[in-house]
Short mmCIF file of C-alpha atoms and ligand atoms in Angstrom, two decimals:
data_model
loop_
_atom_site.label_atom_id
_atom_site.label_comp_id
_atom_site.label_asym_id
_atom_site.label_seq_id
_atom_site.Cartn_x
_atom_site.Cartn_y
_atom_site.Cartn_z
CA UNK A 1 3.03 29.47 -12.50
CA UNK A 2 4.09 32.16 -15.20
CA UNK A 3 7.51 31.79 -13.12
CA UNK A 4 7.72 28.57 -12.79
CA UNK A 5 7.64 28.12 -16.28
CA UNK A 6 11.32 30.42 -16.65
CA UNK A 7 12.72 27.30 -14.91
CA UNK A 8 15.58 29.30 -13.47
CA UNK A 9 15.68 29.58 -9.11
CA UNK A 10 16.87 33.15 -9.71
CA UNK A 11 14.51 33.98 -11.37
CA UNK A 12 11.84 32.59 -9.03
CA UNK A 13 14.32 34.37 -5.61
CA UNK A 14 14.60 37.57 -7.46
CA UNK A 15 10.97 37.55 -8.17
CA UNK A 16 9.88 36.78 -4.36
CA UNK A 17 12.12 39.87 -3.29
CA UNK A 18 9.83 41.49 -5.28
CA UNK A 19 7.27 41.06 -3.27
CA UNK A 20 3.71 38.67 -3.96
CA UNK A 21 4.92 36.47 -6.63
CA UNK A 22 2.49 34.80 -9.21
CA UNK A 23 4.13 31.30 -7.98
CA UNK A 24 1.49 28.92 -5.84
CA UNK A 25 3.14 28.69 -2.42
CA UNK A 26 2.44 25.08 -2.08
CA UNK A 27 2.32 24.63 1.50
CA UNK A 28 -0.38 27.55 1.76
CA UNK A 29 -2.19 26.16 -0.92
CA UNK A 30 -3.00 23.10 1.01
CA UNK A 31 -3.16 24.48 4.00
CA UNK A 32 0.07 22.64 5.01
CA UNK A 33 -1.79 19.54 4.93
CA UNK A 34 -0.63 16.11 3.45
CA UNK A 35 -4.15 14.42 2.70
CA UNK A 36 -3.57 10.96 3.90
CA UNK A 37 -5.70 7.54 4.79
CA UNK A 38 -6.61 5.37 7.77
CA UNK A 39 -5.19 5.98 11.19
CA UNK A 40 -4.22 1.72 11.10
CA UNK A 41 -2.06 2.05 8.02
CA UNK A 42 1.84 1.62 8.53
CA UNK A 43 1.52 4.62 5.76
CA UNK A 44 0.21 6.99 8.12
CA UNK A 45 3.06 6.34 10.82
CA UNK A 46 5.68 6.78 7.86
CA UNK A 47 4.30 9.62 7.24
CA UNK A 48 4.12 11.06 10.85
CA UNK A 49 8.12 9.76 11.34
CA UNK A 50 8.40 11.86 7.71
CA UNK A 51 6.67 15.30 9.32
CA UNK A 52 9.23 14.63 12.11
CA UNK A 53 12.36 13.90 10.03
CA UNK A 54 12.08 16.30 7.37
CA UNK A 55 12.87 20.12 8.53
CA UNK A 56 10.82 21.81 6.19
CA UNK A 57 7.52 19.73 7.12
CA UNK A 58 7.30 20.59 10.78
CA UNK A 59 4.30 21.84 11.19
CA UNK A 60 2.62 19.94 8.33
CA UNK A 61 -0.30 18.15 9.08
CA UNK A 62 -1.42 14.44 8.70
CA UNK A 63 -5.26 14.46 7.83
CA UNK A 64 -6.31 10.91 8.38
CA UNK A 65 -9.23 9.62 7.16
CA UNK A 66 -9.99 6.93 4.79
CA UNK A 67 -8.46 5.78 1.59
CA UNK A 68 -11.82 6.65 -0.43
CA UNK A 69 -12.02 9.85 1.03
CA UNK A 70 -8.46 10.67 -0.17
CA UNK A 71 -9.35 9.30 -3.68
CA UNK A 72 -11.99 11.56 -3.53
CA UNK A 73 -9.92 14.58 -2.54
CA UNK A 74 -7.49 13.42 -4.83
CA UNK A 75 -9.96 13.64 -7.81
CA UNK A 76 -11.28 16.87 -6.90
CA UNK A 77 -8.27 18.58 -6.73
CA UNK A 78 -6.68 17.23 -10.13
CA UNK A 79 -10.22 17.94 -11.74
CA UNK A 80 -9.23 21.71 -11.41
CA UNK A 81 -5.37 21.44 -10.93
CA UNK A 82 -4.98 22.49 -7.69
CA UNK A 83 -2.27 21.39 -5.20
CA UNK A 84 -2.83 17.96 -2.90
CA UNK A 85 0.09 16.26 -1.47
CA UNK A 86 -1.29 12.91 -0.53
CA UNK A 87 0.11 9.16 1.16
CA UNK A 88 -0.23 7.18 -1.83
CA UNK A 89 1.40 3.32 -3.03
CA UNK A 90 1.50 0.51 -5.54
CA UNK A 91 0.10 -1.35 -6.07
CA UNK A 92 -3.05 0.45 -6.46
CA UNK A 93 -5.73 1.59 -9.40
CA UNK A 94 -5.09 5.45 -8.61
CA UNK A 95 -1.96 5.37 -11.11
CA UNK A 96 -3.82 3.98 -14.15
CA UNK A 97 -6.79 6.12 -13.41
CA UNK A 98 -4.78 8.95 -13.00
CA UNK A 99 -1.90 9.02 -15.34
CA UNK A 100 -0.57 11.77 -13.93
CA UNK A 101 0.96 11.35 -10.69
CA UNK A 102 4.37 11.07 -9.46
CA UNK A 103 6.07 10.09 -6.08
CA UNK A 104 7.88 12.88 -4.58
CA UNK A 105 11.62 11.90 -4.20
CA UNK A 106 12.61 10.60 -0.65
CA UNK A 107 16.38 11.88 -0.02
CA UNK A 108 16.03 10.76 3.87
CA UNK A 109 14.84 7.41 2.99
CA UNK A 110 12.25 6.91 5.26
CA UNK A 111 9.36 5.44 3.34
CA UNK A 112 12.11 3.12 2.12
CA UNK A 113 12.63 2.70 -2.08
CA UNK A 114 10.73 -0.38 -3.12
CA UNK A 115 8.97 -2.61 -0.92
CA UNK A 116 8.15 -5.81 -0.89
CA UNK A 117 4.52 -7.94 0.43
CA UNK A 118 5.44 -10.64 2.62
CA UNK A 119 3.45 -13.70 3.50
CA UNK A 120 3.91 -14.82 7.43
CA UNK A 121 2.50 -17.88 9.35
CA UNK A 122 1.94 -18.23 12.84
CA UNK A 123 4.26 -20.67 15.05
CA UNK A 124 2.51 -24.25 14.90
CA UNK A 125 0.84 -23.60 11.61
CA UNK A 126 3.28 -26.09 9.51
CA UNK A 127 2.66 -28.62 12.30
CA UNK A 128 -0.76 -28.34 13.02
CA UNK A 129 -1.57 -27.90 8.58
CA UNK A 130 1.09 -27.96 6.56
CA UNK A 131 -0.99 -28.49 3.61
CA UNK A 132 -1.87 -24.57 3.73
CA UNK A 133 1.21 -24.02 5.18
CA UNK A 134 2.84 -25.14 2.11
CA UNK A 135 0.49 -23.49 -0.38
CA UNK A 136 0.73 -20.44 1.51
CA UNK A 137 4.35 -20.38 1.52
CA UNK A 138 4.53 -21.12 -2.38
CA UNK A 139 2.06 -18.41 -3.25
CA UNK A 140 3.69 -15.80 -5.09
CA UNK A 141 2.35 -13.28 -7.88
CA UNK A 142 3.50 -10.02 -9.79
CA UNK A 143 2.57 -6.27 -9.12
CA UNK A 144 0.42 -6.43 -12.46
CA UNK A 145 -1.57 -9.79 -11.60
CA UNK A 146 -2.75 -7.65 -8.35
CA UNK A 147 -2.83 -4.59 -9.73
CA UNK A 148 -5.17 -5.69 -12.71
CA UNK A 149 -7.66 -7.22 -10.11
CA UNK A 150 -7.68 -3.62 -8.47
CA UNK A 151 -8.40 -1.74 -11.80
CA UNK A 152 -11.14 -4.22 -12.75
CA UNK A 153 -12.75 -3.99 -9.49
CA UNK A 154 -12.44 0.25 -9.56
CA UNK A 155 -13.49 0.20 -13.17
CA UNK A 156 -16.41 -2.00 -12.94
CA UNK A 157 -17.76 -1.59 -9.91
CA UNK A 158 -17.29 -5.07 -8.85
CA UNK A 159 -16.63 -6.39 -5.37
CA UNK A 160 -12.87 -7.36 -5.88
CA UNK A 161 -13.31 -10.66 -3.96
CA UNK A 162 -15.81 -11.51 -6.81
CA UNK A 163 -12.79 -10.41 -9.01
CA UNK A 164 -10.34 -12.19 -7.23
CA UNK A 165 -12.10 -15.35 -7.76
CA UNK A 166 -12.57 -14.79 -11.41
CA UNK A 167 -9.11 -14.19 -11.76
CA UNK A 168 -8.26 -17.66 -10.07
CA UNK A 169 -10.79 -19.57 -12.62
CA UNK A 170 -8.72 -17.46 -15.86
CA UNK A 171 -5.08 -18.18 -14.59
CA UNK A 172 -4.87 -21.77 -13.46
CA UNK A 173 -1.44 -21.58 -15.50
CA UNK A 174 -0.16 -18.97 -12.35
CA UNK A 175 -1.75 -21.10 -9.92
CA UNK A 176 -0.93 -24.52 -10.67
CA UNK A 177 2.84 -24.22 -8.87
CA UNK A 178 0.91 -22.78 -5.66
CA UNK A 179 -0.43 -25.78 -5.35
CA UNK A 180 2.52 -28.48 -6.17
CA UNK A 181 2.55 -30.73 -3.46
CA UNK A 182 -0.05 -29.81 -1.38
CA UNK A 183 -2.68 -32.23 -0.53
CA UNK A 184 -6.46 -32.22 -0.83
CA UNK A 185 -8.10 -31.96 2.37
CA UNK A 186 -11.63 -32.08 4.21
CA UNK A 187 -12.80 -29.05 5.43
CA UNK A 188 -9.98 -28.13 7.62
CA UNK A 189 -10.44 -24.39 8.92
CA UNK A 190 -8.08 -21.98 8.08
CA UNK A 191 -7.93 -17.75 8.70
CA UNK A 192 -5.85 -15.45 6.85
CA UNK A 193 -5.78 -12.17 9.10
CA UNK A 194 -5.41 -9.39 6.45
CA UNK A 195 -5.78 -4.85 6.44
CA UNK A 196 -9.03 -3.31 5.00
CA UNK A 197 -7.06 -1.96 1.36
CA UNK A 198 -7.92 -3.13 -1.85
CA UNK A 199 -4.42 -5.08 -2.61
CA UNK A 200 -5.00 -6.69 0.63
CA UNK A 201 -8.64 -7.91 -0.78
CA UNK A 202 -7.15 -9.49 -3.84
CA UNK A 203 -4.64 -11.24 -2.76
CA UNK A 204 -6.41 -12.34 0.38
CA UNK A 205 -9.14 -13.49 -1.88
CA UNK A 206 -7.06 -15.14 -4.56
CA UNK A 207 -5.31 -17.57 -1.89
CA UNK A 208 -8.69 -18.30 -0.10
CA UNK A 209 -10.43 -19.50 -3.31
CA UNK A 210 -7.37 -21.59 -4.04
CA UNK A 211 -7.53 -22.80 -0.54
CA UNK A 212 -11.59 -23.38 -1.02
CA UNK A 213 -10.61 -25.43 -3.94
CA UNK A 214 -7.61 -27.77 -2.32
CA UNK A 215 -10.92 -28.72 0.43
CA UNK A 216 -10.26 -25.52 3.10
CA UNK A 217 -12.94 -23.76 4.96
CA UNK A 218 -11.55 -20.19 4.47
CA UNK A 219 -12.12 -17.09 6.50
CA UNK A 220 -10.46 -13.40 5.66
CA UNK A 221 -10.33 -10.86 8.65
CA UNK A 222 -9.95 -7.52 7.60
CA UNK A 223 -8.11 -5.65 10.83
CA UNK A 224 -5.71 -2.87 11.36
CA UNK A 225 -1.85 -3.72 10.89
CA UNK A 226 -0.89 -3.44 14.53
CA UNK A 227 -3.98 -6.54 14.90
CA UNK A 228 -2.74 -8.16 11.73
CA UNK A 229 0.85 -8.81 12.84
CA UNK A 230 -0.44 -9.50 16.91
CA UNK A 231 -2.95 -11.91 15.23
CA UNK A 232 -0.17 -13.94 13.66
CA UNK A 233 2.05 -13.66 16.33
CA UNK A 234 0.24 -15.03 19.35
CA UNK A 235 -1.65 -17.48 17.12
CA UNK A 236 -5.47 -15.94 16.71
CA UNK A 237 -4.42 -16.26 13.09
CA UNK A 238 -3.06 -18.61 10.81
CA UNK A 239 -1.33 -16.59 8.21
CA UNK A 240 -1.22 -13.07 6.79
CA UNK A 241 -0.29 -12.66 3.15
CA UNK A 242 0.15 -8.35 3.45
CA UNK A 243 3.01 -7.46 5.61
CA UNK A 244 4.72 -5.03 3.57
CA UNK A 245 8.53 -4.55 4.48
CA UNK A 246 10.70 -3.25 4.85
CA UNK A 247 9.19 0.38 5.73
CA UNK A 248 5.75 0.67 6.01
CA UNK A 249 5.46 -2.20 8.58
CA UNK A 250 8.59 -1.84 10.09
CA UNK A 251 7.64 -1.17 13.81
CA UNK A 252 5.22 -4.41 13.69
CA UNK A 253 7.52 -6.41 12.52
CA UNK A 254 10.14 -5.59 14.57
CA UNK A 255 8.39 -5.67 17.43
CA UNK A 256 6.51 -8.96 16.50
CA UNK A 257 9.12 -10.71 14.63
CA UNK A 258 10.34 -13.32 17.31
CA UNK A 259 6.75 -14.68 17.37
CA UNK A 260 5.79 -15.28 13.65
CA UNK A 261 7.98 -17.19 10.85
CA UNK A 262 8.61 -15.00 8.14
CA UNK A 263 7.42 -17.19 4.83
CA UNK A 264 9.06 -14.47 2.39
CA UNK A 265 7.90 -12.28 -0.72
CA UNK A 266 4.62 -13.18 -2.41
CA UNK A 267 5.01 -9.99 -4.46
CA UNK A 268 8.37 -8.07 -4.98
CA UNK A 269 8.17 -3.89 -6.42
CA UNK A 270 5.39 -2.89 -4.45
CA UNK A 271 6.05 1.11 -3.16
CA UNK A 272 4.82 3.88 -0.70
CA UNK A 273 5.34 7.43 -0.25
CA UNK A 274 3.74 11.16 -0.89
CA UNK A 275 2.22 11.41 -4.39
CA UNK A 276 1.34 15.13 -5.97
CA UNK A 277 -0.23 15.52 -9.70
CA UNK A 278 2.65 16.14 -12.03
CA UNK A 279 1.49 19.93 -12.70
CA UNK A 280 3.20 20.43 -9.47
CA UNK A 281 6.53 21.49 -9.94
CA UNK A 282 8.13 20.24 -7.82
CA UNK A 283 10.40 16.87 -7.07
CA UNK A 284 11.03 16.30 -3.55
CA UNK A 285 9.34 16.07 -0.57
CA UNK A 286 12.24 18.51 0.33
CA UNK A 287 10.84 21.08 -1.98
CA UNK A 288 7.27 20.95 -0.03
CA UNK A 289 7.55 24.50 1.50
CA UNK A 290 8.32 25.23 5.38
CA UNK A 291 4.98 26.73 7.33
N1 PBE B 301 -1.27 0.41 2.30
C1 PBE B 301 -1.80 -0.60 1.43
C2 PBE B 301 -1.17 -0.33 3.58
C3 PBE B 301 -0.70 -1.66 3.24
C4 PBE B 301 -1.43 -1.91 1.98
C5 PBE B 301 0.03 0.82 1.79
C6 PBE B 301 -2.20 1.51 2.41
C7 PBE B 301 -0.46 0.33 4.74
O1 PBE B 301 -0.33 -0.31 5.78
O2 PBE B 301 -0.04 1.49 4.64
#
C-alpha cells in the first residue's frame, strides 16, 4: 500500500527484488478468485471465456453462486477494504449504494463496451396478438427509469414488482407512447419469459401492469437465459423483454436467432464486466495478477 502510494512501477519492481514487499498481491489476496453470480447468467460464461482469454487469469477461479450472496461478499469486503474482484453490471443498485466501484478496463473486449436490453417475440406472436405485439415492440425506457425502480426496491425493502407497478401509476407521461395504437382487449393471455435479476423484475413488471391495464391476463416466468431465449424461440413464450446484446447473451442469441424476431432496444447503455472497490489500484483486468 505504502508503495503503491509512490506511484512509480520502479519503484514497486525494485521493491519486489527486495524481497516481501508491503504491496497486497491481489490475486493471493482473493485467493485467485473472481466472486461471481448464478451459474444461468450470460455473465458467468463471459467471465469463464475471460479466465480463458486473458493470460494472466488462468488459473483464476469463477465462484458461482447467487447475486445476493455476491452483494453480500461484496459488502463485507469493502466494509474493511479488502480485495474482491467480482461480475458486476448496470443497471443495478450496487453502484449508488456503493459509490465506490469501478469496472476494470477490458483491452480484449470480451464483455463487450456498452450493451444494450433487447425485447424479442416469438414467431406467430404479431399474428396470433398483435395488440401486445405492438405494445411490446414500442416499449422502451432509460437506464435511470430502471435503475430507480432497483434502488427503491433495495432501499426500502419493497418487492420491486410492487415498485414496478407504482412506477407505472407515477409516469403515465413515459407510458402513454407504449401504448399508441394498441387496442383494448378481453382477457387475452399473454407470457413474458424473463431471468431471475432485479432489472429483469422491473421491467418485466412495468410491461405486465401496462399489459393488465390495455385488458391482458399477464404471466412473468423467471428462468435461466439458455430457457429464456429457447422459450421464445420454439414458442413456449410470447416475448422476452431482457436479452442483453451484444455480449453477455451472445451464444443464445446466436444460436437461437433464426427462430425469434428481434423487436430491438427497450433500453440502450446498459454494461457488464469485473467490478473491484476503487481502493484497489489497479485498472485493468490485465493488471489482476498471474497465480
Ligand atoms: N445480468 C443481469 C444478467 C442479465 C441481467 C447481467 C446479471 C446476465 O445474464 O448476466
Amino acid at each position: 500500500m505504502l508503495l503503491a502510494a509512490c506511484g512509480t512501477n520502479e519503484a514497486k519492481e525494485e521493491s519486489n527484488t527486495e524481497g516481501k514487499s508491503d504491496e497486497t498481491n491481489y490475486g493471493e489476496a482473493v485467493d485467485y478468485t473472481i466472486t461471481g453470480i448464478e451459474p444461468g447468467a450470460g455473465i458467468t460464461v463471459t467471465t469463464e471465456k475471460a479466465i480463458e482469454e486473458y493470460d494472466n487469469l488462468s488459473g483464476w477461479e469463477l465462484e458461482q453462486s447467487s447475486t445476493a450472496a455476491m452483494v453480500t461478499e461484496l459488502e463485507e469486503a469493502i466494509s474493511s477494504e479488502s480485495p474482491i474482484v467480482v461480475t458486476g453490471w448496470n443497471p443495478h443498485w450496487m453502484f449508488a449504494k456503493f459509490a465506490n466501484l469501478k469496472y476494470l478496463e477490458d483491452p480484449k473486449g470480451i464483455y463487450g463496451d456498452v450493451e444494450i436490453i433487447k425485447s424479442l417475440a416469438r414467431k406467430g406472436l404479431k399474428e396470433d396478438k398483435p395488440n401486445a405485439y405492438k405494445l411490446i415492440d414500442q416499449f422502451e425506457w432509460s437506464v435511470e427509469d430502471m435503475e430507480g425502480i432497483m434502488y427503491e426496491a433495495s432501499e426500502s425493502g419493497k418487492e420491486v414488482a410492487d415498485v414496478a407497478k407504482q412506477w407505472v401509476e407515477d409516469n403515465p407521461d413515459k407510458t402513454k407512447p407504449w401504448t399508441e395504437g394498441v387496442e383494448d382487449v378481453d382477457g387475452v393471455e399473454i407470457e413474458l419469459v424473463s431471468t431471475p435479476w432485479d432489472s429483469e423484475r422491473a421491467s418485466a413488471n412495468v410491461v405486465a401492469e401496462v399489459l393488465r391495464q390495455k385488458g391482458f391476463h399477464v404471466t412473468i416466468t423467471p428462468v435461466d437465459v439458455a430457457v429464456m431465449f429457447e422459450a421464445v424461440a420454439n414458442g413456449d413464450g410470447d416475448a422476452t423483454l431482457a436479452a442483453w446484446l451484444p455480449a453477455t447473451h451472445k451464444d443464445f442469441y446466436e444460436k437461437f436467432k433464426d427462430d425469434f424476431v428481434d423487436l430491438g432496444a427497450n433500453l440502450e447503455g446498459a454494461k457488464i464486466g469485473l467490478v473491484v472497490p476503487d481502493y484497489m489500484d489497479i485498472d485493468s483486468i490485465e493488471d489482476l495478477p498471474a497465480k
